[in-house]
mmCIF file of C-alpha atoms in Angstrom:
data_model
loop_
_atom_site.group_PDB
_atom_site.id
_atom_site.type_symbol
_atom_site.label_atom_id
_atom_site.label_comp_id
_atom_site.label_asym_id
_atom_site.label_seq_id
_atom_site.Cartn_x
_atom_site.Cartn_y
_atom_site.Cartn_z
ATOM 1 C CA LYS A 59 -19.429 -20.542 -5.928
ATOM 2 C CA ILE A 60 -20.904 -20.493 -9.421
ATOM 3 C CA GLY A 61 -18.176 -22.880 -10.599
ATOM 4 C CA GLU A 62 -19.064 -25.183 -7.718
ATOM 5 C CA VAL A 63 -22.767 -25.155 -8.551
ATOM 6 C CA LEU A 64 -22.099 -25.828 -12.229
ATOM 7 C CA GLY A 65 -19.569 -28.562 -11.533
ATOM 8 C CA LYS A 66 -16.774 -26.398 -12.968
ATOM 9 C CA ASP A 67 -14.613 -26.109 -9.828
ATOM 10 C CA VAL A 68 -11.335 -26.593 -11.699
ATOM 11 C CA GLU A 69 -12.163 -24.061 -14.413
ATOM 12 C CA ALA A 70 -13.338 -21.533 -11.821
ATOM 13 C CA LYS A 71 -10.122 -21.905 -9.811
ATOM 14 C CA GLU A 72 -8.040 -21.508 -12.977
ATOM 15 C CA LEU A 73 -9.955 -18.350 -13.882
ATOM 16 C CA LEU A 74 -9.413 -16.882 -10.414
ATOM 17 C CA ASN A 75 -5.738 -17.872 -10.416
ATOM 18 C CA GLN A 76 -5.257 -16.170 -13.800
ATOM 19 C CA PHE A 77 -6.975 -13.035 -12.510
ATOM 20 C CA HIS A 78 -4.819 -12.888 -9.375
ATOM 21 C CA ALA A 79 -1.667 -13.475 -11.433
ATOM 22 C CA ASN A 80 -2.726 -10.596 -13.700
ATOM 23 C CA VAL A 81 -3.219 -8.400 -10.601
ATOM 24 C CA GLU A 82 0.303 -9.196 -9.374
ATOM 25 C CA ASP A 83 1.761 -8.563 -12.836
ATOM 26 C CA SER A 84 -0.140 -5.271 -12.989
ATOM 27 C CA LYS A 85 1.220 -4.158 -9.615
ATOM 28 C CA LYS A 86 4.744 -4.821 -10.847
ATOM 29 C CA LYS A 87 4.137 -2.812 -14.038
ATOM 30 C CA LEU A 88 2.852 0.116 -11.972
ATOM 31 C CA GLN A 89 5.808 -0.139 -9.583
ATOM 32 C CA ASP A 90 8.287 -0.249 -12.479
ATOM 33 C CA ALA A 91 6.644 2.870 -13.955
ATOM 34 C CA GLY A 92 6.830 4.722 -10.615
ATOM 35 C CA ILE A 93 3.045 4.953 -10.304
ATOM 36 C CA TYR A 94 2.183 2.369 -7.686
ATOM 37 C CA ASP A 95 2.869 4.586 -4.667
ATOM 38 C CA LYS A 96 0.896 7.534 -6.036
ATOM 39 C CA THR A 97 -2.571 8.376 -4.708
ATOM 40 C CA VAL A 98 -5.754 7.831 -6.683
ATOM 41 C CA SER A 99 -9.183 9.460 -6.407
ATOM 42 C CA ILE A 100 -12.376 8.258 -8.023
ATOM 43 C CA MET A 101 -14.975 10.949 -8.712
ATOM 44 C CA GLU A 102 -18.367 11.299 -10.322
ATOM 45 C CA GLY A 103 -20.610 14.262 -11.015
ATOM 46 C CA GLY A 104 -19.765 17.904 -11.361
ATOM 47 C CA LYS A 105 -22.917 20.008 -11.164
ATOM 48 C CA GLY A 106 -21.993 21.898 -8.012
ATOM 49 C CA THR A 107 -20.706 18.813 -6.188
ATOM 50 C CA MET A 108 -18.720 15.673 -6.892
ATOM 51 C CA SER A 109 -19.068 12.249 -5.378
ATOM 52 C CA VAL A 110 -15.710 10.956 -4.173
ATOM 53 C CA ALA A 111 -15.445 7.198 -3.642
ATOM 54 C CA THR A 112 -14.669 6.317 -0.029
ATOM 55 C CA SER A 113 -15.028 2.545 -0.199
ATOM 56 C CA TYR A 114 -13.855 -0.461 -2.153
ATOM 57 C CA GLY A 115 -17.424 -1.234 -3.170
ATOM 58 C CA PHE A 116 -18.426 2.111 -4.702
ATOM 59 C CA GLY A 117 -17.781 0.858 -8.214
ATOM 60 C CA ARG A 118 -16.273 3.085 -10.897
ATOM 61 C CA GLY A 119 -13.058 1.060 -10.553
ATOM 62 C CA SER A 120 -12.794 1.288 -6.759
ATOM 63 C CA GLN A 121 -12.605 -2.455 -6.228
ATOM 64 C CA ILE A 122 -9.761 -2.826 -8.740
ATOM 65 C CA ILE A 123 -7.860 0.299 -7.677
ATOM 66 C CA TYR A 124 -8.190 0.110 -3.905
ATOM 67 C CA GLU A 125 -8.816 -3.561 -3.141
ATOM 68 C CA TYR A 126 -7.004 -5.622 -5.758
ATOM 69 C CA LEU A 127 -4.196 -3.284 -6.767
ATOM 70 C CA GLY A 128 -3.930 -1.916 -3.228
ATOM 71 C CA MET A 129 -3.414 1.661 -4.331
ATOM 72 C CA LYS A 130 -4.073 4.435 -1.838
ATOM 73 C CA GLY A 131 -6.517 7.283 -1.830
ATOM 74 C CA PRO A 132 -5.449 10.787 -0.852
ATOM 75 C CA GLU A 133 -4.959 11.450 2.850
ATOM 76 C CA SER A 134 -8.371 13.183 3.054
ATOM 77 C CA ILE A 135 -10.215 9.871 2.490
ATOM 78 C CA ARG A 136 -7.786 7.179 3.686
ATOM 79 C CA GLN A 137 -9.557 6.504 6.982
ATOM 80 C CA GLN A 138 -12.920 6.270 5.249
ATOM 81 C CA LEU A 139 -11.512 3.868 2.668
ATOM 82 C CA GLU A 140 -10.176 1.576 5.382
ATOM 83 C CA ALA A 141 -13.410 1.733 7.376
ATOM 84 C CA GLY A 142 -15.653 1.341 4.347
ATOM 85 C CA LYS A 143 -14.049 -1.606 2.602
ATOM 86 C CA GLU A 144 -17.301 -3.515 2.216
ATOM 87 C CA LYS A 145 -19.677 -0.595 1.735
ATOM 88 C CA GLY A 146 -20.552 1.239 -1.433
ATOM 89 C CA ASP A 147 -19.980 4.679 -0.022
ATOM 90 C CA ALA A 148 -18.997 8.023 -1.454
ATOM 91 C CA ILE A 149 -19.073 11.516 -0.043
ATOM 92 C CA GLU A 150 -20.455 14.620 -1.712
ATOM 93 C CA VAL A 151 -17.844 17.343 -1.965
ATOM 94 C CA SER A 152 -18.394 20.888 -3.218
ATOM 95 C CA LEU A 153 -16.292 21.860 -6.199
ATOM 96 C CA GLU A 154 -14.659 24.596 -4.126
ATOM 97 C CA ILE A 155 -12.970 22.074 -1.809
ATOM 98 C CA LEU A 156 -12.585 19.298 -4.383
ATOM 99 C CA PRO A 157 -8.797 19.808 -4.701
ATOM 100 C CA ASP A 158 -8.461 18.547 -1.103
ATOM 101 C CA TYR A 159 -9.889 15.199 -2.259
ATOM 102 C CA ALA A 160 -7.917 14.823 -5.471
ATOM 103 C CA GLY A 161 -5.145 12.271 -5.639
ATOM 104 C CA ASP A 162 -2.089 12.275 -7.851
ATOM 105 C CA TYR A 163 -4.368 10.531 -10.368
ATOM 106 C CA VAL A 164 -8.089 11.141 -10.801
ATOM 107 C CA PHE A 165 -10.500 8.645 -12.323
ATOM 108 C CA ARG A 166 -13.767 10.318 -13.265
ATOM 109 C CA SER A 167 -16.794 8.222 -14.020
ATOM 110 C CA SER A 168 -17.984 9.267 -17.464
ATOM 111 C CA TYR A 169 -21.513 8.946 -18.735
ATOM 112 C CA GLU A 170 -23.791 10.668 -21.185
ATOM 113 C CA GLY A 171 -24.918 14.058 -19.892
ATOM 114 C CA MET A 172 -22.205 14.479 -17.281
ATOM 115 C CA ALA A 173 -21.183 18.022 -16.393
ATOM 116 C CA ASP A 174 -18.591 19.596 -18.663
ATOM 117 C CA LEU A 175 -15.872 20.933 -16.387
ATOM 118 C CA ALA A 176 -13.444 21.917 -19.154
ATOM 119 C CA ASN A 177 -13.649 25.604 -18.254
ATOM 120 C CA HIS A 178 -14.211 25.309 -14.501
ATOM 121 C CA PRO A 179 -11.393 27.176 -12.708
ATOM 122 C CA VAL A 180 -11.333 24.969 -9.594
ATOM 123 C CA TRP A 181 -11.394 21.753 -11.599
ATOM 124 C CA ASN A 182 -8.581 23.024 -13.787
ATOM 125 C CA SER A 183 -6.524 24.035 -10.742
ATOM 126 C CA ILE A 184 -6.215 20.415 -9.570
ATOM 127 C CA PRO A 185 -2.654 19.218 -10.341
ATOM 128 C CA ALA A 186 -3.814 15.839 -11.680
ATOM 129 C CA ILE A 187 -6.115 17.616 -14.147
ATOM 130 C CA LYS A 188 -3.553 20.249 -15.175
ATOM 131 C CA GLU A 189 -0.835 17.662 -15.669
ATOM 132 C CA GLY A 190 -2.798 15.112 -17.712
ATOM 133 C CA ARG A 191 -3.473 12.541 -14.998
ATOM 134 C CA LEU A 192 -7.264 12.591 -15.397
ATOM 135 C CA ILE A 193 -8.652 9.286 -16.631
ATOM 136 C CA GLU A 194 -12.252 9.097 -17.779
ATOM 137 C CA ILE A 195 -13.654 5.660 -16.935
ATOM 138 C CA ASP A 196 -16.878 4.671 -18.660
ATOM 139 C CA PHE A 197 -19.683 4.127 -16.158
ATOM 140 C CA GLY A 198 -20.767 0.930 -17.950
ATOM 141 C CA LEU A 199 -17.266 -0.565 -17.817
ATOM 142 C CA ALA A 200 -16.818 0.051 -14.113
ATOM 143 C CA TYR A 201 -20.234 -0.802 -12.734
ATOM 144 C CA TYR A 202 -20.228 -4.584 -12.341
ATOM 145 C CA SER A 203 -17.922 -6.672 -10.149
ATOM 146 C CA ASP A 204 -18.075 -10.143 -11.697
ATOM 147 C CA ILE A 205 -14.771 -11.769 -12.675
ATOM 148 C CA TYR A 206 -15.090 -10.884 -16.369
ATOM 149 C CA SER A 207 -15.857 -7.225 -15.608
ATOM 150 C CA LEU A 208 -13.098 -6.972 -13.011
ATOM 151 C CA ASP A 209 -10.588 -8.408 -15.476
ATOM 152 C CA LYS A 210 -11.566 -5.810 -18.115
ATOM 153 C CA GLN A 211 -11.470 -3.027 -15.513
ATOM 154 C CA LEU A 212 -8.013 -4.123 -14.383
ATOM 155 C CA ASP A 213 -6.692 -3.941 -17.934
ATOM 156 C CA PHE A 214 -8.267 -0.516 -18.490
ATOM 157 C CA VAL A 215 -7.035 0.942 -15.190
ATOM 158 C CA VAL A 216 -3.467 -0.267 -15.602
ATOM 159 C CA GLU A 217 -3.200 0.657 -19.297
ATOM 160 C CA SER A 218 -4.659 4.108 -18.568
ATOM 161 C CA LEU A 219 -2.291 4.762 -15.677
ATOM 162 C CA LEU A 220 0.723 3.599 -17.685
ATOM 163 C CA ALA A 221 -0.312 5.824 -20.612
ATOM 164 C CA THR A 222 0.155 8.909 -18.409
ATOM 165 C CA VAL A 223 3.865 8.240 -17.905
ATOM 166 C CA LYS A 224 6.021 10.459 -20.070
ATOM 167 C CA LYS A 225 8.872 8.591 -21.688
#
């Protein structure tokens, strides 16, 4: 729409086409690495509870991970993800039951002053955490959903996931 308003329809379409081509290329890279079919959780917090993203619009990479890449959340939130595609929802989960909401990969929104869970026994019992599949995603990187931000998020998400694969 912005391209239309500014008389830059062609440039806007090219930008979107490049983005979608990058998404398709990224899916292939994840498939080739054996990651694409794994589950992904997006979490934030840690002082007694964690927010777990249950919609495409929550931010923190949810639009890239769930909508564009089409990756799946763990079984515990799949129905909510499907129902909440357009919303910006998350659920609050106590740390004691957090493992039930953890996917094969966990993205945790990182920001100054976030809870340090390095010595938390429940956090450290989650397979994704124990096995090096925790990815800290900067809150500022994964907040906006304009085309430039989404493109940068896509690169970060895919590069971070690929970096977890042991060669």
